[in-house]
PDB file of N, CA, C and O in Angstrom, chain B, residues numbered from 101:
ATOM      1  N   UNK B 101      28.660-173.849  43.648  1.00  0.00           N
ATOM      2  CA  UNK B 101      28.665-172.400  43.696  1.00  0.00           C
ATOM      3  C   UNK B 101      29.988-171.842  43.156  1.00  0.00           C
ATOM      4  O   UNK B 101      30.027-170.748  42.594  1.00  0.00           O
ATOM      5  N   UNK B 102      31.049-172.595  43.334  1.00  0.00           N
ATOM      6  CA  UNK B 102      32.347-172.151  42.832  1.00  0.00           C
ATOM      7  C   UNK B 102      32.353-172.095  41.305  1.00  0.00           C
ATOM      8  O   UNK B 102      33.002-171.232  40.714  1.00  0.00           O
ATOM      9  N   UNK B 103      31.624-173.025  40.665  1.00  0.00           N
ATOM     10  CA  UNK B 103      31.557-173.005  39.202  1.00  0.00           C
ATOM     11  C   UNK B 103      30.870-171.744  38.692  1.00  0.00           C
ATOM     12  O   UNK B 103      31.253-171.206  37.654  1.00  0.00           O
ATOM     13  N   UNK B 104      29.859-171.270  39.415  1.00  0.00           N
ATOM     14  CA  UNK B 104      29.189-170.029  39.031  1.00  0.00           C
ATOM     15  C   UNK B 104      30.150-168.848  39.156  1.00  0.00           C
ATOM     16  O   UNK B 104      30.170-167.965  38.299  1.00  0.00           O
ATOM     17  N   UNK B 105      30.939-168.834  40.217  1.00  0.00           N
ATOM     18  CA  UNK B 105      31.937-167.781  40.412  1.00  0.00           C
ATOM     19  C   UNK B 105      32.970-167.803  39.289  1.00  0.00           C
ATOM     20  O   UNK B 105      33.354-166.751  38.776  1.00  0.00           O
ATOM     21  N   UNK B 106      33.419-168.991  38.909  1.00  0.00           N
ATOM     22  CA  UNK B 106      34.381-169.109  37.811  1.00  0.00           C
ATOM     23  C   UNK B 106      33.764-168.662  36.491  1.00  0.00           C
ATOM     24  O   UNK B 106      34.446-168.061  35.661  1.00  0.00           O
ATOM     25  N   UNK B 107      32.484-168.949  36.291  1.00  0.00           N
ATOM     26  CA  UNK B 107      31.813-168.527  35.062  1.00  0.00           C
ATOM     27  C   UNK B 107      31.750-167.005  34.968  1.00  0.00           C
ATOM     28  O   UNK B 107      31.952-166.439  33.893  1.00  0.00           O
ATOM     29  N   UNK B 108      31.472-166.345  36.086  1.00  0.00           N
ATOM     30  CA  UNK B 108      31.428-164.881  36.094  1.00  0.00           C
ATOM     31  C   UNK B 108      32.822-164.307  35.834  1.00  0.00           C
ATOM     32  O   UNK B 108      32.969-163.361  35.061  1.00  0.00           O
ATOM     33  N   UNK B 109      33.836-164.872  36.474  1.00  0.00           N
ATOM     34  CA  UNK B 109      35.207-164.401  36.244  1.00  0.00           C
ATOM     35  C   UNK B 109      35.637-164.625  34.796  1.00  0.00           C
ATOM     36  O   UNK B 109      36.291-163.770  34.199  1.00  0.00           O
ATOM     37  N   UNK B 110      35.270-165.775  34.236  1.00  0.00           N
ATOM     38  CA  UNK B 110      35.641-166.074  32.853  1.00  0.00           C
ATOM     39  C   UNK B 110      34.948-165.121  31.882  1.00  0.00           C
ATOM     40  O   UNK B 110      35.547-164.677  30.903  1.00  0.00           O
ATOM     41  N   UNK B 111      33.682-164.810  32.160  1.00  0.00           N
ATOM     42  CA  UNK B 111      32.956-163.862  31.313  1.00  0.00           C
ATOM     43  C   UNK B 111      33.614-162.490  31.353  1.00  0.00           C
ATOM     44  O   UNK B 111      33.780-161.849  30.315  1.00  0.00           O
ATOM     45  N   UNK B 112      33.988-162.037  32.545  1.00  0.00           N
ATOM     46  CA  UNK B 112      34.668-160.747  32.672  1.00  0.00           C
ATOM     47  C   UNK B 112      36.037-160.791  31.988  1.00  0.00           C
ATOM     48  O   UNK B 112      36.454-159.809  31.375  1.00  0.00           O
ATOM     49  N   UNK B 113      36.727-161.914  32.091  1.00  0.00           N
ATOM     50  CA  UNK B 113      38.037-162.069  31.454  1.00  0.00           C
ATOM     51  C   UNK B 113      37.919-161.939  29.943  1.00  0.00           C
ATOM     52  O   UNK B 113      38.682-161.197  29.324  1.00  0.00           O
ATOM     53  N   UNK B 114      36.972-162.650  29.342  1.00  0.00           N
ATOM     54  CA  UNK B 114      36.812-162.619  27.889  1.00  0.00           C
ATOM     55  C   UNK B 114      36.378-161.231  27.417  1.00  0.00           C
ATOM     56  O   UNK B 114      36.873-160.728  26.409  1.00  0.00           O
ATOM     57  N   UNK B 115      35.454-160.621  28.152  1.00  0.00           N
ATOM     58  CA  UNK B 115      35.000-159.280  27.777  1.00  0.00           C
ATOM     59  C   UNK B 115      36.111-158.253  27.852  1.00  0.00           C
ATOM     60  O   UNK B 115      36.295-157.461  26.928  1.00  0.00           O
ATOM     61  N   UNK B 116      36.854-158.264  28.952  1.00  0.00           N
ATOM     62  CA  UNK B 116      37.939-157.292  29.124  1.00  0.00           C
ATOM     63  C   UNK B 116      39.054-157.527  28.113  1.00  0.00           C
ATOM     64  O   UNK B 116      39.603-156.573  27.561  1.00  0.00           O
ATOM     65  N   UNK B 117      39.390-158.779  27.868  1.00  0.00           N
ATOM     66  CA  UNK B 117      40.456-159.076  26.907  1.00  0.00           C
ATOM     67  C   UNK B 117      40.040-158.691  25.489  1.00  0.00           C
ATOM     68  O   UNK B 117      40.840-158.139  24.733  1.00  0.00           O
ATOM     69  N   UNK B 118      38.805-158.979  25.133  1.00  0.00           N
ATOM     70  CA  UNK B 118      38.326-158.614  23.797  1.00  0.00           C
ATOM     71  C   UNK B 118      38.324-157.115  23.576  1.00  0.00           C
ATOM     72  O   UNK B 118      38.788-156.634  22.543  1.00  0.00           O
ATOM     73  N   UNK B 119      37.801-156.373  24.545  1.00  0.00           N
ATOM     74  CA  UNK B 119      37.780-154.915  24.414  1.00  0.00           C
ATOM     75  C   UNK B 119      39.190-154.330  24.471  1.00  0.00           C
ATOM     76  O   UNK B 119      39.497-153.367  23.768  1.00  0.00           O
ATOM     77  N   UNK B 120      40.046-154.917  25.311  1.00  0.00           N
ATOM     78  CA  UNK B 120      41.419-154.433  25.408  1.00  0.00           C
ATOM     79  C   UNK B 120      42.192-154.631  24.116  1.00  0.00           C
ATOM     80  O   UNK B 120      42.887-153.725  23.655  1.00  0.00           O
ATOM     81  N   UNK B 121      42.072-155.812  23.537  1.00  0.00           N
ATOM     82  CA  UNK B 121      42.785-156.065  22.281  1.00  0.00           C
ATOM     83  C   UNK B 121      42.229-155.223  21.136  1.00  0.00           C
ATOM     84  O   UNK B 121      42.979-154.769  20.272  1.00  0.00           O
ATOM     85  N   UNK B 122      40.909-155.015  21.132  1.00  0.00           N
ATOM     86  CA  UNK B 122      40.321-154.159  20.097  1.00  0.00           C
ATOM     87  C   UNK B 122      40.829-152.725  20.228  1.00  0.00           C
ATOM     88  O   UNK B 122      41.088-152.063  19.223  1.00  0.00           O
ATOM     89  N   UNK B 123      40.970-152.247  21.453  1.00  0.00           N
ATOM     90  CA  UNK B 123      41.473-150.887  21.651  1.00  0.00           C
ATOM     91  C   UNK B 123      42.943-150.776  21.258  1.00  0.00           C
ATOM     92  O   UNK B 123      43.366-149.753  20.720  1.00  0.00           O
ATOM     93  N   UNK B 124      43.716-151.813  21.523  1.00  0.00           N
ATOM     94  CA  UNK B 124      45.124-151.796  21.119  1.00  0.00           C
ATOM     95  C   UNK B 124      45.240-151.784  19.593  1.00  0.00           C
ATOM     96  O   UNK B 124      46.095-151.091  19.042  1.00  0.00           O
ATOM     97  N   UNK B 125      44.392-152.540  18.916  1.00  0.00           N
ATOM     98  CA  UNK B 125      44.392-152.525  17.452  1.00  0.00           C
ATOM     99  C   UNK B 125      44.005-151.145  16.941  1.00  0.00           C
ATOM    100  O   UNK B 125      44.584-150.665  15.966  1.00  0.00           O
ATOM    101  N   UNK B 126      43.035-150.498  17.585  1.00  0.00           N
ATOM    102  CA  UNK B 126      42.642-149.149  17.176  1.00  0.00           C
ATOM    103  C   UNK B 126      43.753-148.137  17.452  1.00  0.00           C
ATOM    104  O   UNK B 126      43.814-147.099  16.792  1.00  0.00           O
ATOM    105  N   UNK B 127      44.624-148.420  18.407  1.00  0.00           N
ATOM    106  CA  UNK B 127      45.784-147.556  18.636  1.00  0.00           C
ATOM    107  C   UNK B 127      46.757-147.658  17.461  1.00  0.00           C
ATOM    108  O   UNK B 127      47.320-146.657  17.017  1.00  0.00           O
ATOM    109  N   UNK B 128      46.943-148.863  16.975  1.00  0.00           N
ATOM    110  CA  UNK B 128      47.891-149.091  15.887  1.00  0.00           C
ATOM    111  C   UNK B 128      47.330-148.594  14.555  1.00  0.00           C
ATOM    112  O   UNK B 128      48.062-148.035  13.739  1.00  0.00           O
ATOM    113  N   UNK B 129      46.023-148.799  14.338  1.00  0.00           N
ATOM    114  CA  UNK B 129      45.378-148.415  13.081  1.00  0.00           C
ATOM    115  C   UNK B 129      44.338-147.345  13.390  1.00  0.00           C
ATOM    116  O   UNK B 129      43.155-147.665  13.514  1.00  0.00           O
ATOM    117  N   UNK B 130      44.743-146.087  13.518  1.00  0.00           N
ATOM    118  CA  UNK B 130      43.772-145.043  13.872  1.00  0.00           C
ATOM    119  C   UNK B 130      42.905-144.649  12.675  1.00  0.00           C
ATOM    120  O   UNK B 130      43.319-144.754  11.520  1.00  0.00           O
ATOM    121  N   UNK B 131      41.706-144.200  12.983  1.00  0.00           N
ATOM    122  CA  UNK B 131      40.805-143.678  11.959  1.00  0.00           C
ATOM    123  C   UNK B 131      40.904-142.159  12.015  1.00  0.00           C
ATOM    124  O   UNK B 131      40.638-141.551  13.052  1.00  0.00           O
ATOM    125  N   UNK B 132      41.284-141.557  10.910  1.00  0.00           N
ATOM    126  CA  UNK B 132      41.473-140.104  10.887  1.00  0.00           C
ATOM    127  C   UNK B 132      40.455-139.475   9.946  1.00  0.00           C
ATOM    128  O   UNK B 132      40.285-139.909   8.807  1.00  0.00           O
ATOM    129  N   UNK B 133      39.788-138.452  10.441  1.00  0.00           N
ATOM    130  CA  UNK B 133      38.848-137.714   9.600  1.00  0.00           C
ATOM    131  C   UNK B 133      39.521-136.441   9.094  1.00  0.00           C
ATOM    132  O   UNK B 133      40.607-136.075   9.545  1.00  0.00           O
ATOM    133  N   UNK B 134      38.870-135.785   8.165  1.00  0.00           N
ATOM    134  CA  UNK B 134      39.446-134.591   7.535  1.00  0.00           C
ATOM    135  C   UNK B 134      39.609-133.435   8.514  1.00  0.00           C
ATOM    136  O   UNK B 134      40.609-132.719   8.463  1.00  0.00           O
ATOM    137  N   UNK B 135      38.637-133.243   9.405  1.00  0.00           N
ATOM    138  CA  UNK B 135      38.678-132.089  10.307  1.00  0.00           C
ATOM    139  C   UNK B 135      39.430-132.364  11.612  1.00  0.00           C
ATOM    140  O   UNK B 135      39.447-131.506  12.495  1.00  0.00           O
ATOM    141  N   UNK B 136      40.037-133.513  11.751  1.00  0.00           N
ATOM    142  CA  UNK B 136      40.748-133.859  12.980  1.00  0.00           C
ATOM    143  C   UNK B 136      42.198-133.364  12.898  1.00  0.00           C
ATOM    144  O   UNK B 136      42.908-133.643  11.932  1.00  0.00           O
ATOM    145  N   UNK B 137      42.616-132.632  13.920  1.00  0.00           N
ATOM    146  CA  UNK B 137      43.984-132.113  13.935  1.00  0.00           C
ATOM    147  C   UNK B 137      44.945-133.186  14.449  1.00  0.00           C
ATOM    148  O   UNK B 137      44.517-134.235  14.931  1.00  0.00           O
ATOM    149  N   UNK B 138      46.224-132.916  14.342  1.00  0.00           N
ATOM    150  CA  UNK B 138      47.236-133.863  14.809  1.00  0.00           C
ATOM    151  C   UNK B 138      47.163-134.029  16.323  1.00  0.00           C
ATOM    152  O   UNK B 138      47.401-135.119  16.842  1.00  0.00           O
ATOM    153  N   UNK B 139      46.835-132.956  17.028  1.00  0.00           N
ATOM    154  CA  UNK B 139      46.717-133.033  18.489  1.00  0.00           C
ATOM    155  C   UNK B 139      45.543-133.921  18.900  1.00  0.00           C
ATOM    156  O   UNK B 139      45.660-134.713  19.835  1.00  0.00           O
ATOM    157  N   UNK B 140      44.426-133.793  18.213  1.00  0.00           N
ATOM    158  CA  UNK B 140      43.267-134.635  18.516  1.00  0.00           C
ATOM    159  C   UNK B 140      43.546-136.095  18.183  1.00  0.00           C
ATOM    160  O   UNK B 140      43.112-136.993  18.904  1.00  0.00           O
ATOM    161  N   UNK B 141      44.266-136.332  17.100  1.00  0.00           N
ATOM    162  CA  UNK B 141      44.627-137.699  16.729  1.00  0.00           C
ATOM    163  C   UNK B 141      45.536-138.322  17.784  1.00  0.00           C
ATOM    164  O   UNK B 141      45.357-139.485  18.149  1.00  0.00           O
ATOM    165  N   UNK B 142      46.505-137.560  18.274  1.00  0.00           N
ATOM    166  CA  UNK B 142      47.401-138.065  19.317  1.00  0.00           C
ATOM    167  C   UNK B 142      46.622-138.351  20.600  1.00  0.00           C
ATOM    168  O   UNK B 142      46.863-139.360  21.263  1.00  0.00           O
ATOM    169  N   UNK B 143      45.696-137.468  20.948  1.00  0.00           N
ATOM    170  CA  UNK B 143      44.877-137.681  22.147  1.00  0.00           C
ATOM    171  C   UNK B 143      44.042-138.953  22.012  1.00  0.00           C
ATOM    172  O   UNK B 143      43.921-139.725  22.964  1.00  0.00           O
ATOM    173  N   UNK B 144      43.476-139.165  20.841  1.00  0.00           N
ATOM    174  CA  UNK B 144      42.676-140.364  20.603  1.00  0.00           C
ATOM    175  C   UNK B 144      43.526-141.622  20.710  1.00  0.00           C
ATOM    176  O   UNK B 144      43.089-142.619  21.285  1.00  0.00           O
ATOM    177  N   UNK B 145      44.731-141.582  20.164  1.00  0.00           N
ATOM    178  CA  UNK B 145      45.606-142.754  20.233  1.00  0.00           C
ATOM    179  C   UNK B 145      46.018-143.065  21.669  1.00  0.00           C
ATOM    180  O   UNK B 145      46.097-144.234  22.047  1.00  0.00           O
ATOM    181  N   UNK B 146      46.280-142.038  22.471  1.00  0.00           N
ATOM    182  CA  UNK B 146      46.636-142.250  23.877  1.00  0.00           C
ATOM    183  C   UNK B 146      45.453-142.848  24.631  1.00  0.00           C
ATOM    184  O   UNK B 146      45.634-143.740  25.460  1.00  0.00           O
ATOM    185  N   UNK B 147      44.249-142.366  24.351  1.00  0.00           N
ATOM    186  CA  UNK B 147      43.063-142.912  25.013  1.00  0.00           C
ATOM    187  C   UNK B 147      42.859-144.381  24.657  1.00  0.00           C
ATOM    188  O   UNK B 147      42.591-145.206  25.530  1.00  0.00           O
ATOM    189  N   UNK B 148      42.988-144.707  23.361  1.00  0.00           N
ATOM    190  CA  UNK B 148      42.844-146.101  22.949  1.00  0.00           C
ATOM    191  C   UNK B 148      43.911-146.982  23.598  1.00  0.00           C
ATOM    192  O   UNK B 148      43.614-148.095  24.032  1.00  0.00           O
ATOM    193  N   UNK B 149      45.139-146.498  23.666  1.00  0.00           N
ATOM    194  CA  UNK B 149      46.211-147.282  24.283  1.00  0.00           C
ATOM    195  C   UNK B 149      45.937-147.496  25.765  1.00  0.00           C
ATOM    196  O   UNK B 149      46.126-148.599  26.279  1.00  0.00           O
ATOM    197  N   UNK B 150      45.492-146.448  26.456  1.00  0.00           N
ATOM    198  CA  UNK B 150      45.198-146.576  27.882  1.00  0.00           C
ATOM    199  C   UNK B 150      44.101-147.604  28.117  1.00  0.00           C
ATOM    200  O   UNK B 150      44.258-148.498  28.949  1.00  0.00           O
ATOM    201  N   UNK B 151      42.990-147.487  27.391  1.00  0.00           N
ATOM    202  CA  UNK B 151      41.888-148.427  27.583  1.00  0.00           C
ATOM    203  C   UNK B 151      42.278-149.838  27.154  1.00  0.00           C
ATOM    204  O   UNK B 151      41.814-150.815  27.742  1.00  0.00           O
ATOM    205  N   UNK B 152      43.120-149.951  26.143  1.00  0.00           N
ATOM    206  CA  UNK B 152      43.558-151.267  25.705  1.00  0.00           C
ATOM    207  C   UNK B 152      44.392-151.976  26.756  1.00  0.00           C
ATOM    208  O   UNK B 152      44.140-153.136  27.083  1.00  0.00           O
ATOM    209  N   UNK B 153      45.379-151.279  27.280  1.00  0.00           N
ATOM    210  CA  UNK B 153      46.225-151.916  28.287  1.00  0.00           C
ATOM    211  C   UNK B 153      45.484-152.103  29.608  1.00  0.00           C
ATOM    212  O   UNK B 153      45.763-153.051  30.342  1.00  0.00           O
ATOM    213  N   UNK B 154      44.548-151.213  29.919  1.00  0.00           N
ATOM    214  CA  UNK B 154      43.721-151.402  31.115  1.00  0.00           C
ATOM    215  C   UNK B 154      42.854-152.648  30.967  1.00  0.00           C
ATOM    216  O   UNK B 154      42.678-153.395  31.930  1.00  0.00           O
ATOM    217  N   UNK B 155      42.315-152.880  29.780  1.00  0.00           N
ATOM    218  CA  UNK B 155      41.523-154.083  29.542  1.00  0.00           C
ATOM    219  C   UNK B 155      42.344-155.349  29.681  1.00  0.00           C
ATOM    220  O   UNK B 155      41.874-156.342  30.236  1.00  0.00           O
ATOM    221  N   UNK B 156      43.559-155.320  29.183  1.00  0.00           N
ATOM    222  CA  UNK B 156      44.437-156.491  29.310  1.00  0.00           C
ATOM    223  C   UNK B 156      44.791-156.734  30.777  1.00  0.00           C
ATOM    224  O   UNK B 156      44.848-157.884  31.212  1.00  0.00           O
ATOM    225  N   UNK B 157      45.027-155.681  31.535  1.00  0.00           N
ATOM    226  CA  UNK B 157      45.337-155.828  32.964  1.00  0.00           C
ATOM    227  C   UNK B 157      44.134-156.384  33.717  1.00  0.00           C
ATOM    228  O   UNK B 157      44.295-157.252  34.575  1.00  0.00           O
ATOM    229  N   UNK B 158      42.940-155.901  33.414  1.00  0.00           N
ATOM    230  CA  UNK B 158      41.732-156.428  34.064  1.00  0.00           C
ATOM    231  C   UNK B 158      41.557-157.905  33.718  1.00  0.00           C
ATOM    232  O   UNK B 158      41.193-158.698  34.586  1.00  0.00           O
ATOM    233  N   UNK B 159      41.807-158.282  32.478  1.00  0.00           N
ATOM    234  CA  UNK B 159      41.717-159.689  32.093  1.00  0.00           C
ATOM    235  C   UNK B 159      42.736-160.528  32.863  1.00  0.00           C
ATOM    236  O   UNK B 159      42.427-161.639  33.293  1.00  0.00           O
ATOM    237  N   UNK B 160      43.941-160.004  33.038  1.00  0.00           N
ATOM    238  CA  UNK B 160      44.953-160.723  33.810  1.00  0.00           C
ATOM    239  C   UNK B 160      44.518-160.895  35.265  1.00  0.00           C
ATOM    240  O   UNK B 160      44.724-161.955  35.855  1.00  0.00           O
ATOM    241  N   UNK B 161      43.920-159.856  35.841  1.00  0.00           N
ATOM    242  CA  UNK B 161      43.438-159.945  37.228  1.00  0.00           C
ATOM    243  C   UNK B 161      42.334-160.998  37.336  1.00  0.00           C
ATOM    244  O   UNK B 161      42.295-161.746  38.313  1.00  0.00           O
ATOM    245  N   UNK B 162      41.444-161.068  36.353  1.00  0.00           N
ATOM    246  CA  UNK B 162      40.388-162.088  36.364  1.00  0.00           C
ATOM    247  C   UNK B 162      40.990-163.486  36.247  1.00  0.00           C
ATOM    248  O   UNK B 162      40.530-164.423  36.899  1.00  0.00           O
ATOM    249  N   UNK B 163      42.022-163.621  35.412  1.00  0.00           N
ATOM    250  CA  UNK B 163      42.674-164.918  35.267  1.00  0.00           C
ATOM    251  C   UNK B 163      43.335-165.341  36.583  1.00  0.00           C
ATOM    252  O   UNK B 163      43.239-166.503  36.977  1.00  0.00           O
ATOM    253  N   UNK B 164      43.998-164.413  37.258  1.00  0.00           N
ATOM    254  CA  UNK B 164      44.617-164.713  38.552  1.00  0.00           C
ATOM    255  C   UNK B 164      43.541-165.072  39.575  1.00  0.00           C
ATOM    256  O   UNK B 164      43.735-165.975  40.388  1.00  0.00           O
ATOM    257  N   UNK B 165      42.409-164.369  39.539  1.00  0.00           N
ATOM    258  CA  UNK B 165      41.308-164.692  40.442  1.00  0.00           C
ATOM    259  C   UNK B 165      40.779-166.098  40.217  1.00  0.00           C
ATOM    260  O   UNK B 165      40.447-166.798  41.173  1.00  0.00           O
ATOM    261  N   UNK B 166      40.697-166.516  38.963  1.00  0.00           N
ATOM    262  CA  UNK B 166      40.255-167.889  38.678  1.00  0.00           C
ATOM    263  C   UNK B 166      41.306-168.896  39.120  1.00  0.00           C
ATOM    264  O   UNK B 166      40.974-169.967  39.629  1.00  0.00           O
ATOM    265  N   UNK B 167      42.560-168.553  38.928  1.00  0.00           N
ATOM    266  CA  UNK B 167      43.641-169.471  39.262  1.00  0.00           C
ATOM    267  C   UNK B 167      43.753-169.670  40.774  1.00  0.00           C
ATOM    268  O   UNK B 167      44.034-170.778  41.232  1.00  0.00           O
ATOM    269  N   UNK B 168      43.534-168.607  41.552  1.00  0.00           N
ATOM    270  CA  UNK B 168      43.690-168.695  43.001  1.00  0.00           C
ATOM    271  C   UNK B 168      42.465-169.260  43.715  1.00  0.00           C
ATOM    272  O   UNK B 168      42.565-169.678  44.868  1.00  0.00           O
ATOM    273  N   UNK B 169      41.312-169.277  43.049  1.00  0.00           N
ATOM    274  CA  UNK B 169      40.121-169.783  43.750  1.00  0.00           C
ATOM    275  C   UNK B 169      39.894-171.251  43.470  1.00  0.00           C
ATOM    276  O   UNK B 169      38.938-171.836  43.980  1.00  0.00           O
TER     277      UNK B 169
END
């Protein structure tokens, strides 16, 4: 049963890390459209950065959960 628990934690770890790193990359390389203002672009970059670092933190928590169990 512990292996099933580790499999679920590992799946969450990979998913969160993948989405987090993708969001961090989107923070660095933003997509800008013609009608987007500088304020909207800054808001989008902050959102991507927040979700990116949140994903990395969730992945770290999953890794600690696997390590401690």
